[in-house]
XYZ file of C-alpha atoms in Angstrom:
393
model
C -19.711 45.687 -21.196
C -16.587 46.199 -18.822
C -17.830 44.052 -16.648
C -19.008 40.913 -18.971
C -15.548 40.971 -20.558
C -13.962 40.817 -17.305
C -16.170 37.746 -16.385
C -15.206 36.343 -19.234
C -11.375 37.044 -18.682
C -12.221 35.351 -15.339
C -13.459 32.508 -16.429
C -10.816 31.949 -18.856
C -7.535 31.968 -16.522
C -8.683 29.210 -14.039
C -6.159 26.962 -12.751
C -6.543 24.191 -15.599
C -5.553 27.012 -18.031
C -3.049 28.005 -15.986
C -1.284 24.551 -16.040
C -1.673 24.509 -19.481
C -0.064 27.549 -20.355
C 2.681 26.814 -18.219
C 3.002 23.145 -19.592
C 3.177 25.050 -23.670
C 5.875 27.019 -21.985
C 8.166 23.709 -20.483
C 7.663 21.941 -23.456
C 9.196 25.009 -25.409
C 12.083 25.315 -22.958
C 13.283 21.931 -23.017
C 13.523 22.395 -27.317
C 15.208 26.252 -26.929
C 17.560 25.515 -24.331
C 19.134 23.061 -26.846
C 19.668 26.688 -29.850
C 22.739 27.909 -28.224
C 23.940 25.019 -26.100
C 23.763 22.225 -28.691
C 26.060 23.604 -31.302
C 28.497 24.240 -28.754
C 28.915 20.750 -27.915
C 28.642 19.272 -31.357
C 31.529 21.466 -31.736
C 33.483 20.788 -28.769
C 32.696 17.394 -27.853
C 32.138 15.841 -31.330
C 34.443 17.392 -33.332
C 31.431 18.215 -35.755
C 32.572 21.219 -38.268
C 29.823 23.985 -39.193
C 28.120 22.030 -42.104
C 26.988 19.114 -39.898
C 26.263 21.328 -36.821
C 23.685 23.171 -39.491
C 22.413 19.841 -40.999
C 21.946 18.430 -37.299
C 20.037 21.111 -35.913
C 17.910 22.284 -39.647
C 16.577 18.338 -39.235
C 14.918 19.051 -36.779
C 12.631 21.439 -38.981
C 11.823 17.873 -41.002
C 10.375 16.039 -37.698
C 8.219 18.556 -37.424
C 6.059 18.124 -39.961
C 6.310 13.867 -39.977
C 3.690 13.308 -37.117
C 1.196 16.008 -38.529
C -1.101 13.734 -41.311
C -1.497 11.061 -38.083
C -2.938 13.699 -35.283
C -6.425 13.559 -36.282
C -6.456 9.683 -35.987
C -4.395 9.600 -32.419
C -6.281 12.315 -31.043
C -9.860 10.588 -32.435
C -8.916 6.911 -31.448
C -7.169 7.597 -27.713
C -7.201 10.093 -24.980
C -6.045 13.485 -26.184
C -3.946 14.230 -23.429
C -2.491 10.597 -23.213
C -1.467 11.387 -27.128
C 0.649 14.121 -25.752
C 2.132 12.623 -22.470
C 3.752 9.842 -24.361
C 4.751 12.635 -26.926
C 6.301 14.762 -24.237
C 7.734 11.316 -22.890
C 9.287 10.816 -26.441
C 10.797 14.401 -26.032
C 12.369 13.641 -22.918
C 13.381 10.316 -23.718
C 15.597 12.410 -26.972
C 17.464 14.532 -24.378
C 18.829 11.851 -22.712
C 20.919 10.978 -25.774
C 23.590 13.095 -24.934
C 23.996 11.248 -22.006
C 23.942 8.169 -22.200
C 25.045 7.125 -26.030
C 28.824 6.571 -26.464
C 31.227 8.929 -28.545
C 31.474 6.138 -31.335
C 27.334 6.368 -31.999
C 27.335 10.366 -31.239
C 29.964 10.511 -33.867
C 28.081 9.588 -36.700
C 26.410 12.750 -38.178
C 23.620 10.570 -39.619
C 22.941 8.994 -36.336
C 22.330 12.587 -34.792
C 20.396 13.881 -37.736
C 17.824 11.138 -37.202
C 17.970 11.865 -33.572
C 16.775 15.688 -34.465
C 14.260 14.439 -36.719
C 12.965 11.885 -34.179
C 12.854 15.173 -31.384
C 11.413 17.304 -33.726
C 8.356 14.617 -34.419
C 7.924 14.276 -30.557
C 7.705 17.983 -30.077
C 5.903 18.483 -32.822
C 3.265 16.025 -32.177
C 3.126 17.330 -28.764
C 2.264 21.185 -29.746
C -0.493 19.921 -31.884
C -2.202 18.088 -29.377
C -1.834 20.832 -26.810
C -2.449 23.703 -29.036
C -4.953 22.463 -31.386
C -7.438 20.256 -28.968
C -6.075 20.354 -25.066
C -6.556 24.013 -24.898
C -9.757 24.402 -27.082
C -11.377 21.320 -25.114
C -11.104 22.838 -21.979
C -12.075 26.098 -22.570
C -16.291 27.792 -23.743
C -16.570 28.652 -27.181
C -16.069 32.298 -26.942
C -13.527 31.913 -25.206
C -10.918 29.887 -27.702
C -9.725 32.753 -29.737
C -8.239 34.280 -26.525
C -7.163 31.032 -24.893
C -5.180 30.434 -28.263
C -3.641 33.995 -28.118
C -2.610 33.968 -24.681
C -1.285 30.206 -24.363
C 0.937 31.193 -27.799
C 2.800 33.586 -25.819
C 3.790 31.551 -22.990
C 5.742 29.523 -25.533
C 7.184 32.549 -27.195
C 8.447 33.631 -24.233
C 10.504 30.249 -23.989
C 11.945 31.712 -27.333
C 14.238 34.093 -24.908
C 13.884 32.267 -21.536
C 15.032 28.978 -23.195
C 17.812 29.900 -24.280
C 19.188 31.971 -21.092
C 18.477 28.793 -18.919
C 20.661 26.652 -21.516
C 23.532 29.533 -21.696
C 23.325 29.650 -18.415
C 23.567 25.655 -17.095
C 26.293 25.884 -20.033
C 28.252 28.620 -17.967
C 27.922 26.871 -14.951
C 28.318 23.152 -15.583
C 28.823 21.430 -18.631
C 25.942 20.300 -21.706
C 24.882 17.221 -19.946
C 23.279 19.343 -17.449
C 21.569 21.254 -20.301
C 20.192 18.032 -21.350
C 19.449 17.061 -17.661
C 17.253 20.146 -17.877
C 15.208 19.661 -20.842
C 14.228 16.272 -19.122
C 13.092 17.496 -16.113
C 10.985 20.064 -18.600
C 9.515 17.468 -20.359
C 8.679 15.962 -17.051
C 7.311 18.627 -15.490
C 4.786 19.150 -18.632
C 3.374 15.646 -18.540
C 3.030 16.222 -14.672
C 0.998 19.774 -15.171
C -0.796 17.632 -17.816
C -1.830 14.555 -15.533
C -3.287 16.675 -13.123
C -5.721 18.253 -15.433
C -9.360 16.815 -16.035
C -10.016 15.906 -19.734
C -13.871 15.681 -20.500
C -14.039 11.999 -22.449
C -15.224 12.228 -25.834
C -16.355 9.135 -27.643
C -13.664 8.601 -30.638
C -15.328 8.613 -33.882
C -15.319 5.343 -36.294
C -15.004 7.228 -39.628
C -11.976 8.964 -38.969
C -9.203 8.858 -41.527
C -5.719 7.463 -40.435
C -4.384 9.836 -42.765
C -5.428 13.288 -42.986
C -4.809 17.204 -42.653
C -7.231 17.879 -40.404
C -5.679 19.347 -36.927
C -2.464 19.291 -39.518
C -2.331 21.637 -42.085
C -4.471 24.708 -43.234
C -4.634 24.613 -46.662
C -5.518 27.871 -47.441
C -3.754 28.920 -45.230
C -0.687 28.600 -46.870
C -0.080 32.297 -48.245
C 0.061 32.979 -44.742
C 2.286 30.435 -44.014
C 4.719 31.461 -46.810
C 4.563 35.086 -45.632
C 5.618 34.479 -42.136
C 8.603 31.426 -42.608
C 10.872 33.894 -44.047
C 11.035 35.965 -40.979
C 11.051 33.138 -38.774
C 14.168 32.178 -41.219
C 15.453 35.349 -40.559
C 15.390 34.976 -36.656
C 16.790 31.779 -36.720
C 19.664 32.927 -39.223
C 20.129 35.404 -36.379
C 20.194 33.261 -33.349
C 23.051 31.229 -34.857
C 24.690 33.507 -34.222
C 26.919 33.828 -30.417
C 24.460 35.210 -28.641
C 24.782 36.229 -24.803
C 22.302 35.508 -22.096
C 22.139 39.169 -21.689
C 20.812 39.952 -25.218
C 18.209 36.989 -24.549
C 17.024 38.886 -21.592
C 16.533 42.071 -23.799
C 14.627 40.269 -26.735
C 12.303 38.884 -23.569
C 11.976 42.613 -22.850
C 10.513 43.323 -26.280
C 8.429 40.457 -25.715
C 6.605 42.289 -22.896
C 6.380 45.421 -24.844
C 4.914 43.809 -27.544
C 2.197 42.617 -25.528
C 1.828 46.419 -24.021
C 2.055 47.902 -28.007
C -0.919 45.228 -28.657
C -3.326 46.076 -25.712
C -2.151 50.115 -25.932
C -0.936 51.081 -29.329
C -2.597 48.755 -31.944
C -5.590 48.652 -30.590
C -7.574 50.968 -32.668
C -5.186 51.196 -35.415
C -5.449 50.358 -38.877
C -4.875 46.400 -39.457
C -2.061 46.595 -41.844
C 0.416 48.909 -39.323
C 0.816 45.829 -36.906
C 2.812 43.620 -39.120
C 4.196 46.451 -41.548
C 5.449 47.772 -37.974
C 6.901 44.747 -36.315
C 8.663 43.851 -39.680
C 10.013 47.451 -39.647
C 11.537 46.702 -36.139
C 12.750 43.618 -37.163
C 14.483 45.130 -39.929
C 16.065 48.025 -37.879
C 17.361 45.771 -35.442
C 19.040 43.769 -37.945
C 20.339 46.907 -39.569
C 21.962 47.854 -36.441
C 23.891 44.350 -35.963
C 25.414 45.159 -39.590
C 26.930 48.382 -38.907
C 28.003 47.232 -35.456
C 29.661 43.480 -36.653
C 33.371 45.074 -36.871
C 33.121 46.411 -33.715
C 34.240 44.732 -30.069
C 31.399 43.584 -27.854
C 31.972 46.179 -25.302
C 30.822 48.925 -28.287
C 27.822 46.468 -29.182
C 24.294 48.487 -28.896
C 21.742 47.371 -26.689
C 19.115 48.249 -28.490
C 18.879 44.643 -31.804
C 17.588 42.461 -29.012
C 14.347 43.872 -27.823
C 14.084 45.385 -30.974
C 13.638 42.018 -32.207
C 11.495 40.882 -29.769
C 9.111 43.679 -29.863
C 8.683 43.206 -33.640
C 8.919 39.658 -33.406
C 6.407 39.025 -30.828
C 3.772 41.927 -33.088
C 4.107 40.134 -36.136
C 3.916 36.345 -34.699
C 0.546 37.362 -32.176
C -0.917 39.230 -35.363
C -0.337 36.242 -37.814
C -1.497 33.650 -34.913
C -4.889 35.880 -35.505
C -4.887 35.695 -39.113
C -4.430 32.109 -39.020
C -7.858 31.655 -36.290
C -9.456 34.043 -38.781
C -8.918 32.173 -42.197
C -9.960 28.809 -40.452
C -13.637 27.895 -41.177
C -16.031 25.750 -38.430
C -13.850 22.983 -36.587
C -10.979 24.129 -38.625
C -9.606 26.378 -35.176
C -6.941 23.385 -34.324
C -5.871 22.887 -37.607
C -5.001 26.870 -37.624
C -3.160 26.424 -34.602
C -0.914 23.625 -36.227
C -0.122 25.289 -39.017
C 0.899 28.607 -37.171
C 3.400 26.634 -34.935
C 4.723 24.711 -38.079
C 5.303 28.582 -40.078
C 7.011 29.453 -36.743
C 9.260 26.621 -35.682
C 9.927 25.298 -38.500
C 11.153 28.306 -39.913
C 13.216 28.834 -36.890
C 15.146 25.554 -37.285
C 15.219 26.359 -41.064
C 17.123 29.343 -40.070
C 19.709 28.508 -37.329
C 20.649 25.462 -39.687
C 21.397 27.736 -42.777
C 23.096 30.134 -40.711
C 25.797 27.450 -38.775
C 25.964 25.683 -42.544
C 26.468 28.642 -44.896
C 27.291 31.938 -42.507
C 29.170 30.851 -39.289
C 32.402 32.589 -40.868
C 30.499 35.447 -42.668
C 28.277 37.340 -40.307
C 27.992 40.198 -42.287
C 26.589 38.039 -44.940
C 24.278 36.312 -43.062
C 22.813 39.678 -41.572
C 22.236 40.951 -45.417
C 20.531 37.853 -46.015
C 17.968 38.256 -42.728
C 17.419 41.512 -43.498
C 16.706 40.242 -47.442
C 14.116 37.870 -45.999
C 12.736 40.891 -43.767
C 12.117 42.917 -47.088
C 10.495 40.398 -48.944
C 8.534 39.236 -46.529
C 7.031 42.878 -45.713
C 6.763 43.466 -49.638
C 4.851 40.635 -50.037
C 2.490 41.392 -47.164
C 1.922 44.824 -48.578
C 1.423 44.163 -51.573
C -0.611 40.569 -51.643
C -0.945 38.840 -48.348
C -3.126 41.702 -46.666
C -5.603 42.260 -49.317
C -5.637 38.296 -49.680
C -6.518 37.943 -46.227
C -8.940 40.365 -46.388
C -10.695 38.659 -49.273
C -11.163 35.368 -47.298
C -11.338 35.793 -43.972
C -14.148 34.110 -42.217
C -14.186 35.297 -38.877
């Protein structure tokens, strides 16, 4: 048995996946590195106050979701994996806003709104493709579940890593360089993405040009309303000023999440892995209350990998729930609707939090850790049981 599943796990990591997981993980980076850096110069260079730094960077959270009832057609009708090189292209065409339009266009909040719905739609568009048909087409059928999983991560990872490149260029330089950056992200990912071999599949003729296939789970969406609020309450968080050192620690509970998966959840009962990771979440936002008051130098070290050990528990385990809900040919549509509970939900958040709590920290911690509460009361007491009730995998 030992030995098939390591064949398997062979078979699975060849170079093509590879690429592709490290393509999911560019494509992240370019978006993240914008979460701290972005607000900064909105503030500094534009003169934008708090309500239209929220608005501008919450839009994005609307792109997402514009792009999603046209996938099944694009991805039918062309190449797949030309669908998501001109989507990355898109991406990367966004980030060069910052540098090249004028202060009298840049100044117009409306004008940047648009221009984080219009990213948004290009990233989100992107994801789809790769997570909901690039992957699964290149990998065996028993395989999916697993290439799904694993792929996931590498873009949660840019969740930490993103940001600490952006902080970073930010520290060093200035924001166009941040922007410089995400380009040469997005242009690395269509490069991984050109040198991978796409089997050709003959488009179908009765495809709808509107539709929520590779879109939207609908019944899914219990799921999807469980998990947004904690998303919300990361993203309230990460409006926050956040140093690259406390980005490095939530990428530390990252990799323990993936131990505490493979080690510690393994045999255990179903419901401990997201009461658990919520738990964390909740402790670590516990901690940032008591400590607001206090001077950095007294901050504990503990909130950040806190957060990304429960974080990382609770997104892996609802990524599963989401494969096991789908039914036959619904596995990409999962996958679509996982990334729209999770990123849209984080752009949900850091907008509310620069909009309505950039002056009241304390407030905006009560709030996350309001979310965290409902969002574990409502898994306990409904979502697990539901779940249980119509899984069909």
């Amino acid at each position: 048995m030992n030995t098939q599943n390591t064949a398997v796990h062979i078979r699975l990591w060849h170079k093509e996946f590879w690429m592709m997981a490290m393509a999911n993980l560019l494509l992240s980076m370019a978006v993240t590195m914008l979460i701290p850096s972005l607000p900064l110069w909105l503030r500094s260079s534009l003169q934008m106050d708090n309500v239209q730094v929220g608005f501008t960077m919450g839009a994005f959270a609307l792109g997402l979701f514009l792009p999603g009832v046209f996938c099944s057609f694009l991805v039918q009708h062309y190449r797949r994996n030309v669908v998501f090189i001109l989507s990355a292209l898109v991406l990367a065409a966004t980030m060069a806003v910052p540098l090249l339009a004028t202060s009298a266009i840049c100044n117009k909040p409306i004008v940047l709104i648009v221009w984080r719905v219009l990213q948004g739609t290009a990233f989100g568009l992107a994801q789809m493709v790769l997570t909901s048909t690039l992957i699964i087409d290149t990998c065996e059928s028993h395989q999916r579940t697993e290439a799904n999983h694993s792929a996931t991560w590498f873009g949660r990872f840019a969740l930490s890593l993103g940001p600490m490149a952006g902080l970073l260029l930010l520290q060093l330089t200035d924001f166009r360089w941040v922007a410089l950056a995400a380009m040469i992200a997005c242009g690395l990912t269509v490069l991984l993405i050109l040198f991978i071999h796409f089997p050709f599949r003959v488009p179908e003729d009765d495809v709808k040009v509107i539709s929520l296939d590779r879109f939207f789970l609908t019944n899914g969406l219990p799921l999807m309303l469980n998990l947004m609020p904690v998303t919300i309450a990361v993203g309230l968080m990460m409006s926050m000023a956040i140093t690259i050192h406390a980005y490095g620690l939530m990428m530390l509970g990252f990799l323990l999440a993936l131990l505490a998966q493979r080690f510690v959840f393994r045999d255990a009962e179903l419901k401990s892995e997201v009461v658990t990771g919520l738990l964390l979440i909740g402790a670590a936002l516990l901690i940032l209350f008591s400590l607001r008051n206090m001077a950095p130098a007294d901050h504990s070290v503990l909130p950040s990998p806190l957060i990304g050990l429960g974080l990382g528990i609770v997104g892996a385990r609802f990524l599963l729930f989401f494969i096991k809900l789908s039914r036959h040919c619904q596995r990409g549509t999962s996958q679509s609707s996982f990334m729209l509970g999770w990123e849209s939900g984080l752009a949900l958040g850091i907008g509310i939090g620069y909009a309505c709590f950039s002056e009241h920290h304390g407030a905006m911690l009560l709030a996350a850790m309001g979310l965290i509460a409902l969002a574990l009361f409502v898994y306990v007491t409904f979502t697990h049981r539901w779940f249980i009730k119509h899984k069909n995998r």
